[in-house]
Amino acid sequence: MSQSILICDDDQLLIELIEFRLQGKGYTVLTAHDGEEALAKIRAEKPDLVVLDAMMPGIDGFALLVQLKDEPSLSHIPVIMLTARKGEKDIVSALEAGAADYLVKPFIPDELLARIQKYLT
């Protein structure tokens, strides 16, 4: 069975780009467009990794990250933050809250793939 990755971002084109690249590498891809949808899918599907935008409608990525790390059944899932927020405070806060990694938009797709593979091997 292939490993599953949930991508949560409110930018549909970005989701499609990442989804295409990940499917090409053999991953099963789940998608969500906001924090509520992501949380429901993560609870139901238990993906192997989550790629999470910080700025989304509803529950933002930082709040969702904290929620995931507080739930014992989900806290082991690595979360890569993929966001336009590039401030030192944002990066440090996300890593302290439990993010496995932090990547700033615009990003290099191959770099994201390398970071994902790092956590799934």
Coordinates of C-alpha atoms in Angstrom, one line a residue:
M1 CA 0.0 0.0 0.0
S2 CA 1.4 3.4 -0.9
Q3 CA 2.0 6.1 1.7
S4 CA -0.6 8.8 2.0
I5 CA -0.1 12.6 2.2
L6 CA -2.7 15.2 2.9
I7 CA -2.2 18.6 1.3
C8 CA -4.2 21.4 2.9
D9 CA -4.1 24.8 1.2
D10 CA -6.8 27.2 0.0
D11 CA -5.0 27.6 -3.4
Q12 CA -6.5 25.0 -5.7
L13 CA -3.7 25.4 -8.4
L14 CA -1.0 24.9 -5.8
I15 CA -2.8 21.7 -4.5
E16 CA -3.0 20.4 -8.1
L17 CA 0.7 21.1 -8.7
I18 CA 1.8 19.3 -5.5
E19 CA -0.7 16.5 -6.0
F20 CA 0.6 15.8 -9.6
R21 CA 4.2 15.7 -8.4
L22 CA 3.4 13.4 -5.4
Q23 CA 1.2 11.0 -7.4
G24 CA 4.1 10.8 -9.9
K25 CA 6.2 9.5 -7.1
G26 CA 3.6 6.9 -6.1
Y27 CA 2.0 8.6 -3.1
T28 CA -1.7 8.5 -2.4
V29 CA -2.8 12.2 -2.1
L30 CA -5.7 13.5 0.0
T31 CA -6.6 17.2 -0.3
A32 CA -8.4 19.8 1.9
H33 CA -9.1 23.5 1.3
D34 CA -9.5 24.7 4.9
G35 CA -8.6 23.6 8.4
E36 CA -11.9 22.1 9.3
E37 CA -11.9 19.8 6.2
A38 CA -8.3 18.9 6.9
L39 CA -8.9 18.0 10.5
A40 CA -11.9 15.7 9.5
K41 CA -9.8 14.0 6.8
I42 CA -6.8 13.6 9.1
R43 CA -8.9 12.0 11.8
A44 CA -10.7 9.7 9.3
E45 CA -7.7 8.7 7.1
K46 CA -4.7 9.0 9.3
P47 CA -2.3 10.1 6.5
D48 CA 1.4 9.4 6.8
L49 CA 2.3 13.1 6.4
V50 CA 0.5 16.4 6.2
V51 CA 1.6 19.5 4.1
L52 CA -0.2 22.4 5.7
D53 CA -0.6 26.1 4.7
A54 CA -0.6 28.6 7.6
M55 CA -3.1 31.1 6.2
M56 CA -6.5 29.5 5.5
P57 CA -10.1 30.3 6.2
G58 CA -11.6 28.9 9.4
I59 CA -9.0 27.1 11.5
D60 CA -5.6 28.4 10.3
G61 CA -2.6 26.2 9.9
F62 CA -0.9 27.1 13.1
A63 CA -4.1 26.3 15.2
L64 CA -4.5 23.1 13.3
L65 CA -0.9 22.1 13.9
V66 CA -1.4 22.6 17.7
Q67 CA -4.6 20.6 17.6
L68 CA -3.0 17.7 15.8
K69 CA 0.0 17.6 18.2
D70 CA -2.5 17.6 21.1
E71 CA -4.4 14.5 19.9
P72 CA -2.5 11.4 20.9
S73 CA -3.8 9.4 17.9
L74 CA -2.5 12.1 15.5
S75 CA 0.5 13.6 17.2
H76 CA 2.9 11.2 15.5
I77 CA 2.0 12.4 12.0
P78 CA 4.8 14.7 10.6
V79 CA 3.6 18.1 9.5
I80 CA 5.4 20.2 7.0
M81 CA 4.3 23.8 7.0
L82 CA 4.2 25.3 3.5
T83 CA 3.4 29.0 3.7
A84 CA 4.1 32.5 2.6
R85 CA 4.7 33.6 6.2
K86 CA 8.5 33.9 6.4
G87 CA 9.0 35.8 9.6
E88 CA 11.4 34.3 12.1
K89 CA 8.7 34.3 14.8
D90 CA 6.3 32.3 12.5
I91 CA 9.0 29.7 11.7
V92 CA 10.1 29.3 15.3
S93 CA 6.5 29.1 16.6
A94 CA 5.6 26.4 14.1
L95 CA 8.7 24.3 14.9
E96 CA 8.1 24.7 18.6
A97 CA 4.5 23.7 18.2
G98 CA 5.6 20.4 16.6
A99 CA 6.0 21.0 12.9
A100 CA 8.6 18.6 11.4
D101 CA 9.7 21.2 8.8
Y102 CA 8.9 24.6 7.4
L103 CA 9.1 25.7 3.8
V104 CA 8.4 29.2 2.5
K105 CA 6.4 30.0 -0.6
P106 CA 7.3 30.4 -3.4
F107 CA 9.1 27.1 -3.1
I108 CA 11.0 24.6 -5.3
P109 CA 8.8 21.6 -5.9
D110 CA 11.8 19.2 -5.8
E111 CA 12.8 20.6 -2.4
L112 CA 9.3 19.9 -1.0
L113 CA 9.5 16.3 -2.4
A114 CA 13.0 15.8 -0.8
R115 CA 11.7 17.0 2.5
I116 CA 8.6 14.7 2.3
Q117 CA 10.8 11.7 1.4
K118 CA 13.0 12.5 4.4
Y119 CA 10.1 12.0 6.8
L120 CA 8.6 9.0 5.0
T121 CA 11.7 6.8 4.6

